PDB file of C-alpha atoms and ligand atoms in Angstrom:
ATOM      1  CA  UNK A   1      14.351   0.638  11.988  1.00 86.00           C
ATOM      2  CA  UNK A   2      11.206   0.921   9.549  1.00 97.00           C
ATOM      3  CA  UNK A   3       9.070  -2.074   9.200  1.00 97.00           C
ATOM      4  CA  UNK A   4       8.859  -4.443   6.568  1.00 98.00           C
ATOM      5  CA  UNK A   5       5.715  -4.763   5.096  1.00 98.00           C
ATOM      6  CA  UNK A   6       3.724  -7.152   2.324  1.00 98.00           C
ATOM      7  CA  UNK A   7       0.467  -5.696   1.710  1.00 99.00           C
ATOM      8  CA  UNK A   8      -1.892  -7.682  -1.120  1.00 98.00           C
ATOM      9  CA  UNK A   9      -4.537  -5.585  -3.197  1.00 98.00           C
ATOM     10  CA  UNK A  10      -7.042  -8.437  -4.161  1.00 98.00           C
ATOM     11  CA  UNK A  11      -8.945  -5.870  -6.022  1.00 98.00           C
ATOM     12  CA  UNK A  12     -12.456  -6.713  -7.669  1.00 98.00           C
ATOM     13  CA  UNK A  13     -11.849 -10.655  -7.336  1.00 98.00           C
ATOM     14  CA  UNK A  14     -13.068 -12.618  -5.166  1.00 98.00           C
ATOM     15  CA  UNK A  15     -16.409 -13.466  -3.312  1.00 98.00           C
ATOM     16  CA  UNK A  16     -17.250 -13.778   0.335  1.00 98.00           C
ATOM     17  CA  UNK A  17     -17.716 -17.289  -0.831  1.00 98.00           C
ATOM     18  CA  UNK A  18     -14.131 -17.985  -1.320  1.00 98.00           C
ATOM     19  CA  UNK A  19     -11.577 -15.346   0.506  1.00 98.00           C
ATOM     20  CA  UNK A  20     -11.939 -16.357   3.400  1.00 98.00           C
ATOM     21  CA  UNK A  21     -10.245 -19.716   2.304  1.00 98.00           C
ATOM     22  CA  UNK A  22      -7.642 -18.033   0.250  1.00 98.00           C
ATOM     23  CA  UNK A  23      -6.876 -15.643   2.783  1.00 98.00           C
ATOM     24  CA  UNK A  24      -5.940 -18.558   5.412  1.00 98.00           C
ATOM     25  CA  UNK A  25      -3.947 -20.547   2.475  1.00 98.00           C
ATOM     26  CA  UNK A  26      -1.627 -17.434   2.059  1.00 98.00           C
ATOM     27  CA  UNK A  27      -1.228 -17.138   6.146  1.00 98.00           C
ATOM     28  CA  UNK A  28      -0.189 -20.349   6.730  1.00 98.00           C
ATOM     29  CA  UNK A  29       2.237 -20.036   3.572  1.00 98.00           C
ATOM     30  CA  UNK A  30       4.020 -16.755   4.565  1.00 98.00           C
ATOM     31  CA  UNK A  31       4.623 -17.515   8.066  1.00 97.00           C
ATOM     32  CA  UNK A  32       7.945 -15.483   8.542  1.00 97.00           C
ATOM     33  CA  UNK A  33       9.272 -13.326  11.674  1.00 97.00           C
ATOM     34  CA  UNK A  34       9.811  -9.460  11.274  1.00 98.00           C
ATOM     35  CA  UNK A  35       7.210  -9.511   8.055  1.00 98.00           C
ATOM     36  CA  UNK A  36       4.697  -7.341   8.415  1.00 98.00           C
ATOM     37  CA  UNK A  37       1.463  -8.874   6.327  1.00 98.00           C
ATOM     38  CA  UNK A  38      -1.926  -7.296   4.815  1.00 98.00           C
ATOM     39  CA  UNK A  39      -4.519  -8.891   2.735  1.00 98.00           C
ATOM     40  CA  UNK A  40      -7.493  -6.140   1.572  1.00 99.00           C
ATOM     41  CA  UNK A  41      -9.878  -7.889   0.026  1.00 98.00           C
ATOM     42  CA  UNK A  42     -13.337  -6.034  -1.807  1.00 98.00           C
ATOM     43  CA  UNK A  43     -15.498  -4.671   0.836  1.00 98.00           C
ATOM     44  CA  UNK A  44     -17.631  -7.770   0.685  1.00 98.00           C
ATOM     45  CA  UNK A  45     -15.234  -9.723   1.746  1.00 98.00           C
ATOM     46  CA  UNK A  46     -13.844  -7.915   4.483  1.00 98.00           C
ATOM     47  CA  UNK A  47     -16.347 -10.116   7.124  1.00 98.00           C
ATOM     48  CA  UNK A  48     -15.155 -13.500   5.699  1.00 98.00           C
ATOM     49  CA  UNK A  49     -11.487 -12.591   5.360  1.00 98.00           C
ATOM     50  CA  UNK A  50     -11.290 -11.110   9.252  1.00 98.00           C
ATOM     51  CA  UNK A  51     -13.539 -13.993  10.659  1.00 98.00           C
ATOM     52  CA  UNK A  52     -10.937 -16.530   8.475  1.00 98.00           C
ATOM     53  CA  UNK A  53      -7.746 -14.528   9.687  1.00 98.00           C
ATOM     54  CA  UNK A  54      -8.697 -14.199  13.463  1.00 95.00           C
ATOM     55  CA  UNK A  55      -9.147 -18.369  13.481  1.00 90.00           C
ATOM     56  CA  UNK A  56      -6.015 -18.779  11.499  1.00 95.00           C
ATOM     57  CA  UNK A  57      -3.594 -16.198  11.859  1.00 97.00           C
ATOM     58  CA  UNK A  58      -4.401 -12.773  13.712  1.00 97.00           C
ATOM     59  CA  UNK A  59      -0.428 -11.120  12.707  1.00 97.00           C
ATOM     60  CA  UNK A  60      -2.111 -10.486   9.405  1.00 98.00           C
ATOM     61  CA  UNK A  61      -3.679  -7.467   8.985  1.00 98.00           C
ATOM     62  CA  UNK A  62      -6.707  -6.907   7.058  1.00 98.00           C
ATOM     63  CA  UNK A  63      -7.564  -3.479   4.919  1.00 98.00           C
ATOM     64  CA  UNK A  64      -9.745  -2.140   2.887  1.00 98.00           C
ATOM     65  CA  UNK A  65      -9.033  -0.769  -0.639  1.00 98.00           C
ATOM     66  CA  UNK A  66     -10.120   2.937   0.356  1.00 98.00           C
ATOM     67  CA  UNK A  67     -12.418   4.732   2.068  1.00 98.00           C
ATOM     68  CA  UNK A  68     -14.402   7.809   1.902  1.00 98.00           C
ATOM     69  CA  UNK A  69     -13.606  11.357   2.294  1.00 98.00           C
ATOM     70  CA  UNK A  70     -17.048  12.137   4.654  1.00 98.00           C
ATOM     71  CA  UNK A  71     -17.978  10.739   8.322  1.00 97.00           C
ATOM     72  CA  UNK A  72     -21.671   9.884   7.026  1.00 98.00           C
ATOM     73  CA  UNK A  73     -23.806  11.168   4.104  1.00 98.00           C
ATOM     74  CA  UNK A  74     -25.811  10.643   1.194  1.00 98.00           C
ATOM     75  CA  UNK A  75     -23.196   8.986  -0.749  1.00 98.00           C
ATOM     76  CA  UNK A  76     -24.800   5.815  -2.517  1.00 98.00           C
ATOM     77  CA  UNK A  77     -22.464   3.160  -2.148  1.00 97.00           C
ATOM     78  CA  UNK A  78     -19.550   4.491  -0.459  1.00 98.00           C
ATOM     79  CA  UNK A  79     -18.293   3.631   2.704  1.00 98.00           C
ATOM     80  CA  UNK A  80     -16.751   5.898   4.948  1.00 98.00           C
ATOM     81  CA  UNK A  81     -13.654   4.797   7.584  1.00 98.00           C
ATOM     82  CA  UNK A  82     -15.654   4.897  10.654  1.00 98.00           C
ATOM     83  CA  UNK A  83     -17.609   2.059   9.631  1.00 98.00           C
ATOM     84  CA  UNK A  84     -14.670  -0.031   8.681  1.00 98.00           C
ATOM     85  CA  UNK A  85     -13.624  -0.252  12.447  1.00 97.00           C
ATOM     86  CA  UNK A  86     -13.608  -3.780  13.721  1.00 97.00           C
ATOM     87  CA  UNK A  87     -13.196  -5.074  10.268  1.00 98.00           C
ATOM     88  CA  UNK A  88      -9.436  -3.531   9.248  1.00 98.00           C
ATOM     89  CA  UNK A  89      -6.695  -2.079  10.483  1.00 98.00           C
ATOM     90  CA  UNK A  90      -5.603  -0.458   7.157  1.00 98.00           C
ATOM     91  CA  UNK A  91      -6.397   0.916   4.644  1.00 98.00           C
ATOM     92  CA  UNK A  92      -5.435   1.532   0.788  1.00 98.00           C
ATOM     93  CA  UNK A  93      -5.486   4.878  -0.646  1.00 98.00           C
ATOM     94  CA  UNK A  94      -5.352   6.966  -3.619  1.00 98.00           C
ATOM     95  CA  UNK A  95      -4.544   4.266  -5.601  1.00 98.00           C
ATOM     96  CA  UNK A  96      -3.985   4.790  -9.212  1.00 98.00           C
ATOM     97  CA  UNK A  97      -7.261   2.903 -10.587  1.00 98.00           C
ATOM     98  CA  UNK A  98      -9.240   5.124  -8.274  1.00 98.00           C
ATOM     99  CA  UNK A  99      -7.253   8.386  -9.564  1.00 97.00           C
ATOM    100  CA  UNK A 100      -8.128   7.170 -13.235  1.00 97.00           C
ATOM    101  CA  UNK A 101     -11.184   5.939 -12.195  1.00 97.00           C
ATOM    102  CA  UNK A 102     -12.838   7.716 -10.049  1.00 97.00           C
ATOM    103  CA  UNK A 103     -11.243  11.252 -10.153  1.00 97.00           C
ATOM    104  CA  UNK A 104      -9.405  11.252  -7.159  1.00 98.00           C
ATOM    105  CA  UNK A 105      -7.412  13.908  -6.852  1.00 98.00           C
ATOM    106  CA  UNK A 106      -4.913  14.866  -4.347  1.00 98.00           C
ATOM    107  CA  UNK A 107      -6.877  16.718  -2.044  1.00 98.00           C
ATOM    108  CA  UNK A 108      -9.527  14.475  -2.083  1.00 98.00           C
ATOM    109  CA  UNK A 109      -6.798  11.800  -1.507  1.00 98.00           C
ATOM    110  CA  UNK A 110      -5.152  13.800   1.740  1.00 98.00           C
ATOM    111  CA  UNK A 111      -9.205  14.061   2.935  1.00 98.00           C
ATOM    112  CA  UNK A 112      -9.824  10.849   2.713  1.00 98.00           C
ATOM    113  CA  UNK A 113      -5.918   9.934   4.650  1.00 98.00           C
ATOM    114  CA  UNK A 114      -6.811  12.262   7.232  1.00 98.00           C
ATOM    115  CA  UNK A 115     -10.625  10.204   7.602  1.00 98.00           C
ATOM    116  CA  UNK A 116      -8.147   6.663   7.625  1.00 98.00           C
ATOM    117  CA  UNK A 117      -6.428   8.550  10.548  1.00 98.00           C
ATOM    118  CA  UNK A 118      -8.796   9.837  12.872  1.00 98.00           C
ATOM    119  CA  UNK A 119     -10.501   6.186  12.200  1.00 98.00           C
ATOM    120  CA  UNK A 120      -7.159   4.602  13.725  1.00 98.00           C
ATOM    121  CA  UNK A 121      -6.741   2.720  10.455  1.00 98.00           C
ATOM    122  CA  UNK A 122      -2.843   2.433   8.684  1.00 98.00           C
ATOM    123  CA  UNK A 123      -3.061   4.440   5.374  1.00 98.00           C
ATOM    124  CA  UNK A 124      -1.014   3.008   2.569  1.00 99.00           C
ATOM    125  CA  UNK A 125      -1.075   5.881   0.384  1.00 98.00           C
ATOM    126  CA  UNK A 126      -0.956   5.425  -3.072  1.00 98.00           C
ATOM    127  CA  UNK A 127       1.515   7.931  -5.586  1.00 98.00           C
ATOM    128  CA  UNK A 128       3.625   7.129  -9.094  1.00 98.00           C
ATOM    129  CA  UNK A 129       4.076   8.860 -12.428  1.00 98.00           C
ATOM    130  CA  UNK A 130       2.247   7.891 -15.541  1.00 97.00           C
ATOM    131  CA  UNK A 131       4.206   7.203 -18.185  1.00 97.00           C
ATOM    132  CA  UNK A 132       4.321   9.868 -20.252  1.00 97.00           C
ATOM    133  CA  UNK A 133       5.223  11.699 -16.826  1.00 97.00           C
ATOM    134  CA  UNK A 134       8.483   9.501 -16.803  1.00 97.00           C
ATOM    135  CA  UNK A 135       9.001   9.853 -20.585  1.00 97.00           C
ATOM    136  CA  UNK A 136       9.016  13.440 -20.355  1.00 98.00           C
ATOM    137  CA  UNK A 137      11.271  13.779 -17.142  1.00 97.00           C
ATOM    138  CA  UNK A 138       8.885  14.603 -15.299  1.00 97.00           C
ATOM    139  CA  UNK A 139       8.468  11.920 -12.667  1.00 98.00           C
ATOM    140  CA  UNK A 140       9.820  13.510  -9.832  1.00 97.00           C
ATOM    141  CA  UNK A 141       7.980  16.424 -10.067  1.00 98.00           C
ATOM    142  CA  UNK A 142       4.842  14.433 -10.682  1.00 98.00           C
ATOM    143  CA  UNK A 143       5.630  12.539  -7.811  1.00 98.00           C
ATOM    144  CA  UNK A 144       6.486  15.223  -5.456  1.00 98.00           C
ATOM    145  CA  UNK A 145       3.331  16.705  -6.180  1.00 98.00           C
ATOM    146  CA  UNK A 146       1.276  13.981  -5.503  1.00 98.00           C
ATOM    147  CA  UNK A 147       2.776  13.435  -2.160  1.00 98.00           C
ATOM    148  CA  UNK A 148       2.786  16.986  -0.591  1.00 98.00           C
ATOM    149  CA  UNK A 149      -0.762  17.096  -2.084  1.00 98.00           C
ATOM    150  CA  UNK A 150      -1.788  13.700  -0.686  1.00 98.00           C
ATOM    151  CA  UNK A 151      -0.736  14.501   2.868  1.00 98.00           C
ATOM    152  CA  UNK A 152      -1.722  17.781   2.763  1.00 98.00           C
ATOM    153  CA  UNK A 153      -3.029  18.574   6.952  1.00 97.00           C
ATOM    154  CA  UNK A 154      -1.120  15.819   8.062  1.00 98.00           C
ATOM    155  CA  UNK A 155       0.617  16.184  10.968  1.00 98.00           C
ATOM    156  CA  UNK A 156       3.614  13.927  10.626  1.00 98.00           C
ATOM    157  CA  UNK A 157       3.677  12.571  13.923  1.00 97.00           C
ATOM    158  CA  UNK A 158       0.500  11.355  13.898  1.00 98.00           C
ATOM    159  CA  UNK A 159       0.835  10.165  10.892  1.00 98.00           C
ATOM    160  CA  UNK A 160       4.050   8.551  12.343  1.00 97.00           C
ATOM    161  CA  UNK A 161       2.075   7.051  15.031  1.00 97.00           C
ATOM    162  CA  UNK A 162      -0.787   6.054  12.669  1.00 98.00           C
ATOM    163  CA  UNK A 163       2.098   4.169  11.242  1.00 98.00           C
ATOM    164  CA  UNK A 164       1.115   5.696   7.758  1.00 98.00           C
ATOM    165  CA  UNK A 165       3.129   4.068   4.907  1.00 98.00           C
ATOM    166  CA  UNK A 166       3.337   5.085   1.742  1.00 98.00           C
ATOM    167  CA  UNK A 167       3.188   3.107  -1.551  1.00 98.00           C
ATOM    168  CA  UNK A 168       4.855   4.030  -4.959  1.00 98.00           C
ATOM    169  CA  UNK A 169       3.538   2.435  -7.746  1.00 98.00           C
ATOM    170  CA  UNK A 170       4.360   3.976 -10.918  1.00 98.00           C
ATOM    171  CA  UNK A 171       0.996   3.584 -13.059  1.00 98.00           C
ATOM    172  CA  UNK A 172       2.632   2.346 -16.299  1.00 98.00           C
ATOM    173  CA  UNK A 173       3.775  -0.725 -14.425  1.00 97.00           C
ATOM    174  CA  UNK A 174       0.630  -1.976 -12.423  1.00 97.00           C
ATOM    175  CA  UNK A 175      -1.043  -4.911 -14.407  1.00 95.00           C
ATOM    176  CA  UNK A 176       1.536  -4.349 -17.317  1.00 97.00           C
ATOM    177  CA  UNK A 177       3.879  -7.131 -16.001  1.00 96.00           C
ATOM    178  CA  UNK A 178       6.707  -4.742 -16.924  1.00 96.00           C
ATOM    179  CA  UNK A 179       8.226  -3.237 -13.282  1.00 96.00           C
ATOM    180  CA  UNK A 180      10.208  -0.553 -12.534  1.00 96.00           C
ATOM    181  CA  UNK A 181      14.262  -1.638 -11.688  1.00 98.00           C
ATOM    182  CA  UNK A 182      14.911  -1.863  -8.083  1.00 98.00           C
ATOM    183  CA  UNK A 183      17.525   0.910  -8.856  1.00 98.00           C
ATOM    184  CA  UNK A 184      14.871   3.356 -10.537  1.00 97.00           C
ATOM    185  CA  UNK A 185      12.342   1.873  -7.767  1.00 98.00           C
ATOM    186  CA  UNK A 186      14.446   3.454  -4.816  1.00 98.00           C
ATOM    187  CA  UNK A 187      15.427   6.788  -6.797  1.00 98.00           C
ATOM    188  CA  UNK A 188      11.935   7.539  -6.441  1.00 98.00           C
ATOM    189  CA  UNK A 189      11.449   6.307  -2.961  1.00 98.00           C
ATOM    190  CA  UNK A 190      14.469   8.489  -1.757  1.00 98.00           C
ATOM    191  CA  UNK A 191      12.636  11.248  -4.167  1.00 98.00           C
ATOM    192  CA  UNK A 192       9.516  10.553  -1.577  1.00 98.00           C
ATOM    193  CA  UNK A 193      11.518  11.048   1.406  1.00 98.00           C
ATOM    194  CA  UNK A 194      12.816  13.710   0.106  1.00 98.00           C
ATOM    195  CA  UNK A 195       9.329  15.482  -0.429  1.00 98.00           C
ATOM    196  CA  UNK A 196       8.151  14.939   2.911  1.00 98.00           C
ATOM    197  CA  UNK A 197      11.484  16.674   4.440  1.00 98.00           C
ATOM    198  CA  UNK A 198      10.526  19.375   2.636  1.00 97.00           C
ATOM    199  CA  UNK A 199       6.781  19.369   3.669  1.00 97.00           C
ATOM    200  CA  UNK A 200       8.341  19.795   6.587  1.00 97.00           C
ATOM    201  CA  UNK A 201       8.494  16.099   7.888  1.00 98.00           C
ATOM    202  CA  UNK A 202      11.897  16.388   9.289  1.00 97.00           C
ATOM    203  CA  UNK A 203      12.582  13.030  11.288  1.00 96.00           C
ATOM    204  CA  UNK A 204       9.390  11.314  10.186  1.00 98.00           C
ATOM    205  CA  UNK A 205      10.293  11.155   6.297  1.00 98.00           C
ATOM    206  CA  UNK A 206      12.869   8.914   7.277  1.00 97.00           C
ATOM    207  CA  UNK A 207      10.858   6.798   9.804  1.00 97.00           C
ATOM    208  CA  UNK A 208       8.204   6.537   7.544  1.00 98.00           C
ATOM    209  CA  UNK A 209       8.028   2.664   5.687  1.00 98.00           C
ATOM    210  CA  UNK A 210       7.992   3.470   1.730  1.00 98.00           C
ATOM    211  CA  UNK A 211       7.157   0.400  -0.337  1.00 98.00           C
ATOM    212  CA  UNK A 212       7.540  -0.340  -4.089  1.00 98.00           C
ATOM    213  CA  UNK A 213       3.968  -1.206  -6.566  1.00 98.00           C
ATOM    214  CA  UNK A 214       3.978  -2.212 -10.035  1.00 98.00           C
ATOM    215  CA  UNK A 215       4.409  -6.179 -11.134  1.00 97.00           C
ATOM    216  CA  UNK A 216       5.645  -7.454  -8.567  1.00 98.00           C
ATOM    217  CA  UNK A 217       6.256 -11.228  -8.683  1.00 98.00           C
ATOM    218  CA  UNK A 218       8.195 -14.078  -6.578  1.00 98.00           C
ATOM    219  CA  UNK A 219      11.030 -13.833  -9.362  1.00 98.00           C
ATOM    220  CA  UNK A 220      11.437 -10.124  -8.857  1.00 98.00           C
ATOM    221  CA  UNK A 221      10.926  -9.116  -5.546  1.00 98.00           C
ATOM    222  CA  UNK A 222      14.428  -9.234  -4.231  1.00 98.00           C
ATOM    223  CA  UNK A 223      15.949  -6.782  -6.661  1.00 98.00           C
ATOM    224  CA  UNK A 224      13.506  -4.319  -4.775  1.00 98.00           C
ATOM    225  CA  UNK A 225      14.078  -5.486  -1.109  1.00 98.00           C
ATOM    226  CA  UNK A 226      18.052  -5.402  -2.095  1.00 98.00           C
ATOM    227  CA  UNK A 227      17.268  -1.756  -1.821  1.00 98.00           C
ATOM    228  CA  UNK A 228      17.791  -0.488   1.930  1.00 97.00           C
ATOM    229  CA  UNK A 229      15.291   2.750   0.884  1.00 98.00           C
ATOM    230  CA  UNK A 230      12.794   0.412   0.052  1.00 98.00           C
ATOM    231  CA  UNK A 231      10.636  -1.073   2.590  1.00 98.00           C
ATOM    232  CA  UNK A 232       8.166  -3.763   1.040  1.00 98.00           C
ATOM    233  CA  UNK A 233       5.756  -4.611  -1.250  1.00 98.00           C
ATOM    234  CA  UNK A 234       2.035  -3.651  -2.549  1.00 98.00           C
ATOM    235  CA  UNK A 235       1.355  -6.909  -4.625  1.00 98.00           C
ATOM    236  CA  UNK A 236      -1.691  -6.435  -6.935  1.00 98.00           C
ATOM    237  CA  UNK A 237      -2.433  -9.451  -9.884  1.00 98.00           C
ATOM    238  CA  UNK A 238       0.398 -12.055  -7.750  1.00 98.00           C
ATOM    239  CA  UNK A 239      -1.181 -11.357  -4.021  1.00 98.00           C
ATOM    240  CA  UNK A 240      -4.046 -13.789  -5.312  1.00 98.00           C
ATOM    241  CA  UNK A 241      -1.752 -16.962  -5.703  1.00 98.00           C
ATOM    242  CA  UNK A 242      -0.457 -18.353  -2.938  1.00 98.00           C
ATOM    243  CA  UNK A 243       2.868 -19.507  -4.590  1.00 98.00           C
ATOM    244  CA  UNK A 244       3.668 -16.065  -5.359  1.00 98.00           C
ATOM    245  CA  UNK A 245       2.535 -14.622  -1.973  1.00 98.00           C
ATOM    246  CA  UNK A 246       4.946 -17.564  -0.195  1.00 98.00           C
ATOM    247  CA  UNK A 247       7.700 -16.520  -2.516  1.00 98.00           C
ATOM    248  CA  UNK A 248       7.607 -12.667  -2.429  1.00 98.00           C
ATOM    249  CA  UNK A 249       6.808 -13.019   1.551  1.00 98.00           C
ATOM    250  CA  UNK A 250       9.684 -15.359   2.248  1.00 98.00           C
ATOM    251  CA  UNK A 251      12.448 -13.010   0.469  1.00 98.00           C
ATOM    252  CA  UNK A 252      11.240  -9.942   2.709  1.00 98.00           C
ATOM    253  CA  UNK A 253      11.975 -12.061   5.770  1.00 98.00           C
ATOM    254  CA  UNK A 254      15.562 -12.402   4.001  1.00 98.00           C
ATOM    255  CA  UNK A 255      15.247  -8.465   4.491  1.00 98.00           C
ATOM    256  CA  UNK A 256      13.771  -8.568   7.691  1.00 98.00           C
ATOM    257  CA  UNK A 257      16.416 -10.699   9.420  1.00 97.00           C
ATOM    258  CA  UNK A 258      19.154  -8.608   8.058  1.00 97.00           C
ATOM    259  CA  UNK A 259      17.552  -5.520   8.916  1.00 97.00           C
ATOM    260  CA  UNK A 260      17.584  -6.825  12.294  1.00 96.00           C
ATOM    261  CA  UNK A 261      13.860  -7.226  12.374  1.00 97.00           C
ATOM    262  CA  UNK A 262      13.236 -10.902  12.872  1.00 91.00           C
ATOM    263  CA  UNK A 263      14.419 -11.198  16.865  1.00 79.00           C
TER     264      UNK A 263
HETATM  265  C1  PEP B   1      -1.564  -2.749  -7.217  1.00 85.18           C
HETATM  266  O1  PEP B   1      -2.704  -3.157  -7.341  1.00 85.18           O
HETATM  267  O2  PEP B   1      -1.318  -1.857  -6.410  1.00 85.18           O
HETATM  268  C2  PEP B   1      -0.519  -3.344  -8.038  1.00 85.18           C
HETATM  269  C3  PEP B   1       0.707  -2.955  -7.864  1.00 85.18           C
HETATM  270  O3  PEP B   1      -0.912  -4.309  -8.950  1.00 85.18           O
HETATM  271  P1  PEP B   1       0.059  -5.323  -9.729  1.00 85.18           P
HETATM  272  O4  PEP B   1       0.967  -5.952  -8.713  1.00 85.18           O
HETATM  273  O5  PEP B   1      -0.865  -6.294 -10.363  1.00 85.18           O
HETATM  274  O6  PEP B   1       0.846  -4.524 -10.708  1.00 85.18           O
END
């Protein structure tokens, strides 16, 4: 049975001032067997948010919000995976803002999953249409590209082992407040497994934990997790209120239990 997972993408807020104490509010408010938690806070943070997690709750995992596709170099103000050992156990990538942002592309995305790997971090890797893409039709084939691209030199056991997830998070509804329908939501997660069977996956695309990005809130998190394809949550703008993380945390340990997680 894949793991449920609730993985918050604090972005660029907070300070190493204050995350540590938000980090411990939202442990000791999302308490709940069989959930599988991550906070990943900005790098600066990382120090406060581990020291504050390891007094107040070590089950929640701590990751950071990517890392670099080189071992060591002369890449002013990067940070490459190796040096994130002993501060996170995961770690976000190819996310959307840094494939607008900062050009990532897919093969700079599967480099950079592969550097997560051999670092023994989790990758949550990051795909979704724009939406033009899904105006047009063309969000499967978008998608599809982005993942055999992403996880290009893979191998799918390791990955397996790794416990790789993957994240889709169409782009038109991150920060929009409008979210993808749970049914559309696992259309494209199926869509997901169905490109990694035929990057030649076999077993592992269905092993393999595939949550749902975009909006989500407390009030509409269950119409996701009602979804058996559709294994969790990457929470952007709500992961930084502890209401919302309590909320959206507590209805995936409704999915947990009845997954058969919780014992
Ligand atoms: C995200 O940052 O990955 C995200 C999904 O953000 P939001 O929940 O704010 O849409």
């Amino acid at each position: 049975m894949r793991e449920v997972v609730i993985a918050a993408n604090w972005k660029m807020h907070t300070t190493p001032a204050d995350a540590g104490e938000l980090a411990r509010t939202i442990a000791s408010r999302t308490r709940e067997a069989g959930v599988t938690r991550v906070i990943c806070p900005p790098f600066v943070c990382l120090g406060a948010v581990r020291d504050a997690l390891a007094d107040a709750d070590p089950d929640v995992g701590v990751g950071a919000q990517n890392v670099h596709h080189e071992l060591a170099g002369a890449f002013t103000g990067e940070i490459a995976a190796p040096m994130l050992v002993g501060l996170v156990t995961w770690a976000i990538v190819g996310h959307s803002e840094r494939r607008r942002d900062a050009g990532e592309t897919d093969a700079l995305v599967a480099r950079k999953v592969s550097r997560a790997l051999d670092a023994g971090l989790r990758p949550i890797v990051c795909v979704g249409e724009r939406l033009e893409d899904r105006e047009a039709g063309r969000a499967n084939d978008v998608v599809d590209h982005q993942v055999r691209g992403s996880l290009e030199g893979v191998e799918p056991v390791v990955a397996r082992d790794a416990g790789l997830v993957i994240a889709y998070e169409p782009v038109w509804a991150i920060g929009t407040g409008r979210n993808a329908s749970g049914l559309d939501a696992a259309a494209m997660t199926d869509a997901i497994r169905a490109s990694l069977e035929g990057a030649g996956w076999g077993a592992v695309a269905t092993e393999t934990p595939v949550l749902y990005g975009g909006s989500v809130t407390s009030a509409n998190i269950a119409e996701f997790l009602a979804e058996p394809s559709i294994d969790g949550a990457l929470v952007g703008g709500a992961s930084l209120k502890p209401d919302e993380m309590a909320g959206i945390v507590g209805r995936a340990g409704i999915t947990a239990r009845a997954r058969g997680l919780a014992g």
